[in-house]
Coordinates of C-alpha atoms in Angstrom, one line a residue:
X29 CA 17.8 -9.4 -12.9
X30 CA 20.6 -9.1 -15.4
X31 CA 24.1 -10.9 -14.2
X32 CA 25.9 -8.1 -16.3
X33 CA 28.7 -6.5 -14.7
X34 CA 29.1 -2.7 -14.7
X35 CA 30.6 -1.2 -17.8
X36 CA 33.9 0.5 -17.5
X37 CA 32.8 4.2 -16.3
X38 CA 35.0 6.7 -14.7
X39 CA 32.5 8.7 -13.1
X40 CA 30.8 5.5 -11.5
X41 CA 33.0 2.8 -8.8
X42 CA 33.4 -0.9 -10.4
X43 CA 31.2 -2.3 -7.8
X44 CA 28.8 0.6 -7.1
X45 CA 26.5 0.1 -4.3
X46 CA 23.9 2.3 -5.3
X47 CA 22.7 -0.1 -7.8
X48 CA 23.2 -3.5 -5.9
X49 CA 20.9 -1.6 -3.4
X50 CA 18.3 -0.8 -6.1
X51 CA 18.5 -4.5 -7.3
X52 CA 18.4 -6.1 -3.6
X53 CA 14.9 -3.5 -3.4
X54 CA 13.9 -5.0 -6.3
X55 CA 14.7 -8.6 -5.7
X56 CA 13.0 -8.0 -2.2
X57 CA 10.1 -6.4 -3.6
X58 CA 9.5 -9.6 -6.3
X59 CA 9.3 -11.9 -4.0
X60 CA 6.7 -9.9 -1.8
X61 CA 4.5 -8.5 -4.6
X62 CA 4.0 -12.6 -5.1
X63 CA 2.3 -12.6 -1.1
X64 CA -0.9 -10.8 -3.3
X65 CA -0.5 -13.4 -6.3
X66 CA -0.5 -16.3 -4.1
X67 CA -3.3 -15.4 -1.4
X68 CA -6.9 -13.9 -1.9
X69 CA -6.1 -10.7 -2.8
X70 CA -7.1 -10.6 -6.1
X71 CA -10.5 -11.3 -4.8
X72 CA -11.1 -9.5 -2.2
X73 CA -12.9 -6.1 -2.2
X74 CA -10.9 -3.1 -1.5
X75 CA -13.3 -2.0 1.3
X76 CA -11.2 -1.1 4.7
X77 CA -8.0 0.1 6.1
X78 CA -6.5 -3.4 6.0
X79 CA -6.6 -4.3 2.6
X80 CA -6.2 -0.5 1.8
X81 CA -2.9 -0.9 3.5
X82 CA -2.5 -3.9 1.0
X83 CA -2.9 -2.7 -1.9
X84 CA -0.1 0.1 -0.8
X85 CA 2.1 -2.3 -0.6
X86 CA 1.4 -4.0 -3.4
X87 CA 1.9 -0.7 -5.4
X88 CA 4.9 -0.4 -4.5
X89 CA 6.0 -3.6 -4.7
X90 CA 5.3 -3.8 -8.6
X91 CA 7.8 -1.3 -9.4
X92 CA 10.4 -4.6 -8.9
X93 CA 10.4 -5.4 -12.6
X94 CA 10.4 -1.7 -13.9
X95 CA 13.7 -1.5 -11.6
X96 CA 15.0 -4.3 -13.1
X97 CA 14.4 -3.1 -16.8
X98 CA 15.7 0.3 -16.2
X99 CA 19.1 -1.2 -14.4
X100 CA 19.5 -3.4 -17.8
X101 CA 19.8 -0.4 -19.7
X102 CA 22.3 1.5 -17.1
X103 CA 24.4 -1.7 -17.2
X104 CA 24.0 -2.7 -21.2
X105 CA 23.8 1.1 -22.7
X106 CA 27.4 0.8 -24.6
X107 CA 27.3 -3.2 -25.6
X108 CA 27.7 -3.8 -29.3
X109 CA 27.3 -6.9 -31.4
X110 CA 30.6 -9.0 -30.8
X111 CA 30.6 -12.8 -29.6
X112 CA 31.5 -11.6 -26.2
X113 CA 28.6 -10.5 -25.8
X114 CA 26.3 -13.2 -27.2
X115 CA 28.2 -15.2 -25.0
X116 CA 26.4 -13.9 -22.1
X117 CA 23.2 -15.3 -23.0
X118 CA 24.4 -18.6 -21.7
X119 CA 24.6 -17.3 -18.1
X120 CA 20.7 -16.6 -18.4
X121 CA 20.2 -20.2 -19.8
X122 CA 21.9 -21.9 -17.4
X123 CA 20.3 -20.1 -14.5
X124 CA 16.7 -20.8 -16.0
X125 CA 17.8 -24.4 -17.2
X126 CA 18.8 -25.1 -13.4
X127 CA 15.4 -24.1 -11.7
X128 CA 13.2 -25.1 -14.5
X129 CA 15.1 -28.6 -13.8
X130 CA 14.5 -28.6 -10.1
X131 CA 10.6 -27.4 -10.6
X132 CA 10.4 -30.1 -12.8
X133 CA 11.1 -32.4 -10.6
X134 CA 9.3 -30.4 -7.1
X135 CA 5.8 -30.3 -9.9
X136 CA 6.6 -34.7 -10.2
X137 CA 7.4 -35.6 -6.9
X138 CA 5.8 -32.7 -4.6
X139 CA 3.2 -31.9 -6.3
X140 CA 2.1 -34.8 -7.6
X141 CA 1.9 -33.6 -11.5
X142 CA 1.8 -36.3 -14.0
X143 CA 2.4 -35.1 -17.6
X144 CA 4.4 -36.7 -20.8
X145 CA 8.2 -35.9 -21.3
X146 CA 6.6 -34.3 -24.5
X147 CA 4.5 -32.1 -22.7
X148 CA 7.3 -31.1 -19.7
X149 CA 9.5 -30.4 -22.9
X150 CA 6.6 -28.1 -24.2
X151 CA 6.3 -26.4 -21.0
X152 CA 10.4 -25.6 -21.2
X153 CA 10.1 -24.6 -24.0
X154 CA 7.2 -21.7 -23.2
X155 CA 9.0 -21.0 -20.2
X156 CA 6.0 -22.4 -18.4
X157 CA 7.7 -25.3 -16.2
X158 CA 8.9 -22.7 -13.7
X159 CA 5.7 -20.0 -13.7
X160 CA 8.0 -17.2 -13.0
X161 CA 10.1 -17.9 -16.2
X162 CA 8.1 -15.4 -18.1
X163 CA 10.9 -12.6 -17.0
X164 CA 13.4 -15.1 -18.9
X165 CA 11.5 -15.3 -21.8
X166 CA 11.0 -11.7 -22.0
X167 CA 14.7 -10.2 -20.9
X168 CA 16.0 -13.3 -24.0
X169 CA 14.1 -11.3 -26.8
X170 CA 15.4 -7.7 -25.4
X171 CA 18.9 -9.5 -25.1
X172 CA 19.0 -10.1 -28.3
X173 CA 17.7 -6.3 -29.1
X174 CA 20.2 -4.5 -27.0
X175 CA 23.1 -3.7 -29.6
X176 CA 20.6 -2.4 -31.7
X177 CA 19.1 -0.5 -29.6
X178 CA 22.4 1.2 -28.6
X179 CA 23.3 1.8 -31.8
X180 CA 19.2 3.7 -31.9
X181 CA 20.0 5.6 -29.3
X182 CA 23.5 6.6 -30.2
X183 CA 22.3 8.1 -33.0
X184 CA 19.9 10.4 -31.3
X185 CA 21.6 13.4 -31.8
X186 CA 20.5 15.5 -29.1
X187 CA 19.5 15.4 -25.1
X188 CA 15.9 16.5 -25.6
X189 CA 15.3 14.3 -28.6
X190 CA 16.3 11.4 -26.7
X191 CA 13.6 13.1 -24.1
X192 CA 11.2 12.8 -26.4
X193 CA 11.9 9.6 -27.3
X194 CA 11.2 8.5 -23.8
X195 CA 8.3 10.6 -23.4
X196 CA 6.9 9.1 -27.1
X197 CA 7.5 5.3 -25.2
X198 CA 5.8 5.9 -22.3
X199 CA 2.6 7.6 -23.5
X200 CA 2.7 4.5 -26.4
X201 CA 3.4 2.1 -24.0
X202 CA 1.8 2.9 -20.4
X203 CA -1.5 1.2 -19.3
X204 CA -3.4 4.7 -18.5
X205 CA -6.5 2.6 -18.6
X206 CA -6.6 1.5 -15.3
X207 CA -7.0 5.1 -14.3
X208 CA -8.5 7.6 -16.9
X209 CA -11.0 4.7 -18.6
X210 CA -8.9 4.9 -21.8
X211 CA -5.5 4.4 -23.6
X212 CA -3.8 8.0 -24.1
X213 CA -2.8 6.3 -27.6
X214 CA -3.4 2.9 -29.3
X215 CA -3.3 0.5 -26.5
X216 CA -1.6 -1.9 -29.3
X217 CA 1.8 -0.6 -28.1
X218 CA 1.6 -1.7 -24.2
X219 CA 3.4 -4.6 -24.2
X220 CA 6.8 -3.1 -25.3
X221 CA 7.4 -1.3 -22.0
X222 CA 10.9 -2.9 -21.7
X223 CA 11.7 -0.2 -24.4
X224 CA 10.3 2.6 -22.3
X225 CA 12.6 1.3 -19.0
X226 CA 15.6 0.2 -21.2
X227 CA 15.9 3.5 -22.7
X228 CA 15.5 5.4 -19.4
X229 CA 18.0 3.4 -17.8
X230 CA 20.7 4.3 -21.1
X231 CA 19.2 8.2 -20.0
X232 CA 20.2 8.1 -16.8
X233 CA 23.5 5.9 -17.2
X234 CA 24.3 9.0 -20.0
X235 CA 23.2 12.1 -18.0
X236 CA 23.3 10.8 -14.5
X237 CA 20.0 13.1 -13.2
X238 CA 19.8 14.1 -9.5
X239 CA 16.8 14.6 -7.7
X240 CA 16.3 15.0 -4.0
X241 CA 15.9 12.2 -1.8
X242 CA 13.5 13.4 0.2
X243 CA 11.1 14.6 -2.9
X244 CA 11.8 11.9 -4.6
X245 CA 10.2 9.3 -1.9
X246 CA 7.6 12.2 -0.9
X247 CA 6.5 11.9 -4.5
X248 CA 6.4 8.1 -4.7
X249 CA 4.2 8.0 -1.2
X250 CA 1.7 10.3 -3.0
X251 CA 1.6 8.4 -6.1
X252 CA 0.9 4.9 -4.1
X253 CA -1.3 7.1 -2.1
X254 CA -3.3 8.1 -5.0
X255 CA -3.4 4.4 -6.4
X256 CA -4.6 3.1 -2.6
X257 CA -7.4 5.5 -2.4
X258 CA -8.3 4.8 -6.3
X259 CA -8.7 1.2 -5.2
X260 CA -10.6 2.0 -2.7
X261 CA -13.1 3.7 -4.7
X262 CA -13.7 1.3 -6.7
X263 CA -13.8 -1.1 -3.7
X264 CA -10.9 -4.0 -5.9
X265 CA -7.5 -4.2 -6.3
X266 CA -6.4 -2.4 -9.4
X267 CA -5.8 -5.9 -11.3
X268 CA -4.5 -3.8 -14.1
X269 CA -2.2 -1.8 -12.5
X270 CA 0.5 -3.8 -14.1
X271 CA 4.5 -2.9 -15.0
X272 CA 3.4 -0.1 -17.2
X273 CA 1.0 1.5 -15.4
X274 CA 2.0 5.3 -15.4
X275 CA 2.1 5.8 -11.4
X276 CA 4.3 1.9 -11.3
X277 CA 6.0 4.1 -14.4
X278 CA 6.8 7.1 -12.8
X279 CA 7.3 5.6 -9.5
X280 CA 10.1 3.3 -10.4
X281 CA 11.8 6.1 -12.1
X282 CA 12.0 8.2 -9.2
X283 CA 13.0 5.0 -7.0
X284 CA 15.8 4.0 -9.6
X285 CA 17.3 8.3 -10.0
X286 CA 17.3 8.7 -6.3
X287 CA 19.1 5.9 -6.0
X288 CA 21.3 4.7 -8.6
X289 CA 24.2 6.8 -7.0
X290 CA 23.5 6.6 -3.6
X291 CA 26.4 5.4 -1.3
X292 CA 27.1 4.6 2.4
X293 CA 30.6 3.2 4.3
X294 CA 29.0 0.3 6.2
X295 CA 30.8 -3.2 4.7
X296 CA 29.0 -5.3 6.3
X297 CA 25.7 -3.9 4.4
X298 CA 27.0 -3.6 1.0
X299 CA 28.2 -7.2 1.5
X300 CA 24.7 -8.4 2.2
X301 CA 23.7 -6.2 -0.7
X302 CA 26.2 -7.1 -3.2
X303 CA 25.8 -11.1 -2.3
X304 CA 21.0 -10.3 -2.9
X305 CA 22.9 -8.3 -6.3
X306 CA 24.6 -11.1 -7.8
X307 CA 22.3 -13.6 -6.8
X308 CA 18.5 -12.0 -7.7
X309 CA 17.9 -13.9 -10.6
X310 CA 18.6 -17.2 -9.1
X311 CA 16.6 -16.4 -6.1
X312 CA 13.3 -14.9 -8.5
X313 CA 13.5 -18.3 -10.5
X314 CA 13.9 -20.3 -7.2
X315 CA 11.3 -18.0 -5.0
X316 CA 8.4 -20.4 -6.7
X317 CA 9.3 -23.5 -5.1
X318 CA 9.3 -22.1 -2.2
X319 CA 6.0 -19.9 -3.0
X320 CA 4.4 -23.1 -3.5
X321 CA 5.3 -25.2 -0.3
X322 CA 5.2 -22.1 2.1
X323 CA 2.2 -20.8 1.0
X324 CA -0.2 -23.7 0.2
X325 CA 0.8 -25.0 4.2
X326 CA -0.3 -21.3 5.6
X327 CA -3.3 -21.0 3.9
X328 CA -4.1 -25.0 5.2
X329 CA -3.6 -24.0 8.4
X330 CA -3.8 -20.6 9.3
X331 CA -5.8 -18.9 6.8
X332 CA -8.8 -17.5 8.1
X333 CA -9.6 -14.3 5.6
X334 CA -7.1 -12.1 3.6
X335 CA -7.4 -9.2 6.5
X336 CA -6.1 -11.5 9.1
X337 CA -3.7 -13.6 6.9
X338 CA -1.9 -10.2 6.2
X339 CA 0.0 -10.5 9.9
X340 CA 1.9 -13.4 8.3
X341 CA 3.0 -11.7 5.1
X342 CA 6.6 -10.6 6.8
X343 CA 7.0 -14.5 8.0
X344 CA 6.0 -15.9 4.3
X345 CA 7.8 -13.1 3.1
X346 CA 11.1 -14.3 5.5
X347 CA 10.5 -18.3 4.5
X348 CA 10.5 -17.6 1.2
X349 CA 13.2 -15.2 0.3
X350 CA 15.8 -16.9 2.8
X351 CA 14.8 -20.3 1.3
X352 CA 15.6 -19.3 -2.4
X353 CA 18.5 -17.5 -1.1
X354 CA 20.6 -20.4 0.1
X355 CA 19.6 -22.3 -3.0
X356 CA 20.5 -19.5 -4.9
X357 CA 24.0 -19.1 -3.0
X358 CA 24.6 -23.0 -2.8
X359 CA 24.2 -23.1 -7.0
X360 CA 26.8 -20.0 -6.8
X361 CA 29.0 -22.1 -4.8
X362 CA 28.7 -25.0 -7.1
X363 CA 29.7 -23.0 -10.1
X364 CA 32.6 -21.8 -8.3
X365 CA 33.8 -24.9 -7.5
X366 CA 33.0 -26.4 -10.7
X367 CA 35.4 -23.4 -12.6
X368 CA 38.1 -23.8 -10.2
X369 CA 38.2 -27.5 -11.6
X370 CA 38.2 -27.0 -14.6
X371 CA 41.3 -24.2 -14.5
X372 CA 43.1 -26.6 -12.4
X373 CA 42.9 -29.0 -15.1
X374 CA 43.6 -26.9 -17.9
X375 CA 46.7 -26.0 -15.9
X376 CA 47.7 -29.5 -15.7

């Protein structure tokens, strides 16, 4: 969900389309994985084609944040420390600030929430006011990393030792629980997968990999596949199959080298997909007012089990993302006009 602009590369267009479609999939795919957050799902036994069909979906939704990661490091792979680029952190704040503002305000007035200015200040600070702003919180801390991490990988004097740094992340860093029982290596390490999809993304964005389109998405059938019928097994949803699981892993890195240079001549499209682009972190942060309202009247009114509130997943799914995307692009708007004041009046 990083605002960052493509570095200056030859071999890649200014404005290339294969990674606006990569972050509208992933954009798209946050806001439905969120359908299974905000229902039943969690709760409900794995037990027939329905929620098998489900949890599928809900595989492949959670490769959304992986995508994200990995596109950071395509984007960021050659910043360095300089003010310019510390500057950037203030786009991230002030997208945060904005919707942790207005859930502020939906929590007091909507839904009825009654805490102290001390506490709501707590809660901002956490990143806890807006439940979503956990990506902020995280994606500040590797912010702040990025140079350094360049200047790691930089140094990495070879192609295969930069594989096997990779390699070294994921096995340290990948939740193979969930499937073998155990943790391949410490389990201590987990929670630094950002590394894992950062550095893949500087691979790729370095070596530019191809892969065949139609493996590539064979592949990632059969690995949801594999996590469906896991699930079913065990008759629950694989709660742990999280960001780092190694089939969310390897899937998201097959989505993200099929794609990352794909093209296509149709304006109209890349305009859609460019505007989803630009605008995915406002319409994440902005997704849970809408999650809240949308969801919490469906389930009053319609919701009968999880099996048969599945038929209105694409609806929620519609409600949702349009809602957050007109806030999103109204805020864009704003900001627009509220720079093309300020250069009038520095002209003045």
């Amino acid at each position: 969900m990083s605002e960052n602009n493509l570095t200056n590369d030859k071999t890649i267009p200014a404005r290339s389309i294969g990674l606006d479609l990569l972050r509208s999939v992933a954009a798209c795919s946050v806001v439905a994985v969120h359908f299974s957050l905000n229902t039943n799902f969690y709760n409900t036994p794995i037990s027939n084609w329905n929620m098998c069909l489900q949890e599928f979906f809900r595989c492949f939704f959670m490769t959304c944040v992986p995508i994200f990661m990995m596109l950071t490091g395509f984007l960021n792979a050659k910043k360095t420390v300089s003010n310019e680029y510390y500057k950037g952190v203030f786009k991230i704040l002030s997208a945060y600030f904005f919707y942790t503002v207005l859930a502020i305000g939906f929590r007091i007035f909507y839904l009825q929430e009654n805490f102290t200015i001390v506490q709501w200040l707590g809660k901002v600070i956490r990143f806890s006011a807006n439940e979503y702003g956990w990506y902020v919180e995280m994606y500040l801390g590797l912010f702040l990393l990025i140079p350094f991490l360049n200047i790691l990988y930089q140094n990495i004097p070879t192609q295969k030792e930069k594989q096997i740094l990779i390699v070294t992340l994921a096995l340290m860093t990948a939740n193979t629980s969930v499937l073998l029982g155990f943790s391949i290596l410490p389990a201590f390490w987990t929670a630094l997968y950002p590394l894992t999809y950062y550095f893949i993304g500087s691979y790729v964005k370095e070596y530019k990999p191809q892969i065949d389109r139609k493996i590539a998405f064979g592949s990632v059938l059969a690995l949801l596949f594999l996590a469906t019928i896991t699930a079913f097994f065990l008759e629950k949803s694989l709660v742990y199959f999280y960001f780092n699981s190694p089939i969310v892993m390897i899937s998201a890195t097959i989505i993200f080298v099929a794609l990352y240079d794909f093209d296509f001549q149709n304006n109209i499209l890349r305009l859609i997909l460019t505007k989803i682009s630009l605008l995915s972190l406002d319409i994440y942060l902005c997704s849970y007012i809408f999650d809240k309202i949308y969801y919490t009247y469906f389930k009053q009114n319609f919701f009968v089990s999880q099996e048969q509130f599945y038929i209105y997943f694409p609806v929620l799914f519609c409600l949702v993302f349009c809602s957050a995307f007109v806030v999103a692009w109204l805020r864009d708007i704003l900001k627009s006009s509220f720079g093309n004041i300020n250069s009038t009046e520095k002209l003045k």
